[in-house]
Tab-separated table of C-alpha atoms in Angstrom:
chain	number	residue	atom	x	y	z
A	189	UNK	CA	7.401	37.604	4.603
A	190	UNK	CA	7.614	38.858	1.032
A	191	UNK	CA	4.479	39.174	-1.211
A	192	UNK	CA	5.994	36.850	-3.854
A	193	UNK	CA	6.493	34.089	-1.082
A	194	UNK	CA	2.757	34.623	0.454
A	195	UNK	CA	1.823	34.009	-3.411
A	196	UNK	CA	3.525	30.811	-3.703
A	197	UNK	CA	2.343	29.642	-0.331
A	198	UNK	CA	-1.069	30.237	-0.975
A	199	UNK	CA	-0.908	28.355	-4.340
A	200	UNK	CA	0.858	25.485	-2.952
A	201	UNK	CA	-2.175	25.064	0.021
A	202	UNK	CA	-4.912	25.792	-2.589
A	203	UNK	CA	-3.589	23.079	-4.911
A	204	UNK	CA	-3.206	20.679	-1.821
A	205	UNK	CA	-6.841	21.482	-0.495
A	206	UNK	CA	-8.126	21.388	-4.514
A	207	UNK	CA	-6.451	17.481	-4.450
A	208	UNK	CA	-7.847	16.735	-1.025
A	209	UNK	CA	-11.246	17.361	-2.074
A	210	UNK	CA	-11.008	15.552	-5.591
A	211	UNK	CA	-9.319	12.481	-3.580
A	212	UNK	CA	-12.852	12.645	-1.010
A	213	UNK	CA	-14.980	12.768	-3.863
A	214	UNK	CA	-13.362	10.005	-5.863
A	215	UNK	CA	-13.207	7.788	-2.617
A	216	UNK	CA	-16.828	8.861	-1.831
A	217	UNK	CA	-18.088	7.926	-5.561
A	218	UNK	CA	-16.013	4.805	-6.077
A	219	UNK	CA	-15.530	2.967	-2.758
A	220	UNK	CA	-19.383	2.165	-2.286
A	221	UNK	CA	-19.537	0.556	-5.566
A	222	UNK	CA	-16.414	-1.285	-5.094
A	223	UNK	CA	-17.795	-2.799	-1.875
A	224	UNK	CA	-20.971	-3.603	-3.402
A	225	UNK	CA	-19.089	-5.687	-6.474
A	226	UNK	CA	-17.372	-7.305	-3.618
A	227	UNK	CA	-20.403	-8.470	-1.675
A	228	UNK	CA	-21.830	-9.521	-4.787
A	229	UNK	CA	-19.091	-11.493	-5.766
A	230	UNK	CA	-18.961	-12.988	-2.623
A	231	UNK	CA	-22.638	-14.064	-2.475
A	232	UNK	CA	-21.977	-15.403	-6.245
A	233	UNK	CA	-19.078	-17.471	-4.992
A	234	UNK	CA	-21.138	-18.859	-2.392
A	235	UNK	CA	-23.669	-19.714	-4.433
A	236	UNK	CA	-21.514	-21.763	-6.817
A	237	UNK	CA	-19.640	-23.620	-4.235
A	238	UNK	CA	-23.299	-24.550	-2.692
A	239	UNK	CA	-24.387	-25.358	-5.948
A	240	UNK	CA	-21.650	-27.623	-7.383
A	241	UNK	CA	-20.377	-28.814	-4.009
A	242	UNK	CA	-16.923	-27.481	-4.231
A	243	UNK	CA	-14.455	-28.519	-1.386
A	244	UNK	CA	-12.769	-26.155	0.886
A	245	UNK	CA	-9.157	-27.005	-0.922
A	246	UNK	CA	-10.747	-27.022	-4.727
A	247	UNK	CA	-12.148	-23.561	-3.699
A	248	UNK	CA	-8.789	-22.390	-2.586
A	249	UNK	CA	-7.220	-23.561	-5.970
A	250	UNK	CA	-9.939	-21.762	-7.931
A	251	UNK	CA	-9.474	-18.635	-6.164
A	252	UNK	CA	-5.876	-18.924	-6.531
A	253	UNK	CA	-6.278	-19.012	-10.302
A	254	UNK	CA	-8.703	-16.398	-10.460
A	255	UNK	CA	-6.477	-13.772	-8.779
A	256	UNK	CA	-3.641	-14.761	-11.007
A	257	UNK	CA	-5.826	-14.214	-13.748
A	258	UNK	CA	-6.553	-10.546	-12.883
A	259	UNK	CA	-3.534	-9.902	-10.632
A	260	UNK	CA	-4.383	-5.985	-10.295
A	261	UNK	CA	-7.497	-6.417	-8.500
A	262	UNK	CA	-6.243	-8.552	-5.535
A	263	UNK	CA	-7.514	-5.771	-3.357
A	264	UNK	CA	-9.419	-2.614	-2.490
A	265	UNK	CA	-8.558	-0.233	-5.417
A	266	UNK	CA	-10.712	2.777	-4.086
A	267	UNK	CA	-9.036	3.931	-0.734
A	268	UNK	CA	-8.359	7.504	-0.346
A	269	UNK	CA	-4.608	7.128	-0.877
A	270	UNK	CA	-5.708	5.447	-4.644
A	271	UNK	CA	-8.224	8.396	-5.145
A	272	UNK	CA	-5.604	10.928	-3.924
A	273	UNK	CA	-3.143	9.583	-6.481
A	274	UNK	CA	-5.795	9.773	-9.084
A	275	UNK	CA	-6.804	13.382	-8.399
A	276	UNK	CA	-2.888	14.170	-8.289
A	277	UNK	CA	-2.723	12.294	-12.126
A	278	UNK	CA	-5.832	14.256	-13.511
A	279	UNK	CA	-4.344	17.658	-12.297
A	280	UNK	CA	-0.987	17.123	-13.620
A	281	UNK	CA	-2.180	15.679	-16.998
A	282	UNK	CA	-4.696	18.895	-17.339
A	283	UNK	CA	-1.909	21.117	-16.104
A	284	UNK	CA	0.305	19.508	-19.007
A	285	UNK	CA	-2.312	19.835	-21.743
A	286	UNK	CA	-3.121	23.321	-20.927
A	287	UNK	CA	0.517	25.076	-20.464
A	288	UNK	CA	0.953	25.894	-24.135
A	289	UNK	CA	-2.565	27.666	-24.014
A	290	UNK	CA	-5.356	26.808	-26.355
A	291	UNK	CA	-4.557	23.781	-28.681
A	292	UNK	CA	-3.588	24.444	-32.110
A	293	UNK	CA	-5.829	23.970	-35.147
A	294	UNK	CA	-4.244	22.805	-38.524
A	295	UNK	CA	-4.718	25.353	-41.138
A	296	UNK	CA	-5.042	28.420	-38.887
């Protein structure tokens, strides 16, 4: 294999490994917090249902209204695939900013 091909392949492997490690870190940091938040919200919801004696039908209507108010939070956000997407976005954003070298400073 040519030397240039080996460099390219090793760069691709290193970048992909970097993304996998970043995604694993984001997943580990954020998924526990999100799980705790879901448990807390479920506890508060159950407490309100008991306190105000809300029926099952009213509870379903209430859940529908709340979910429609915040549609992007309808499911678990921090799964490994979401973390991998976030790591890729961070990498490409940083790489795009650094492609010109040092940032320009006005007046110099």
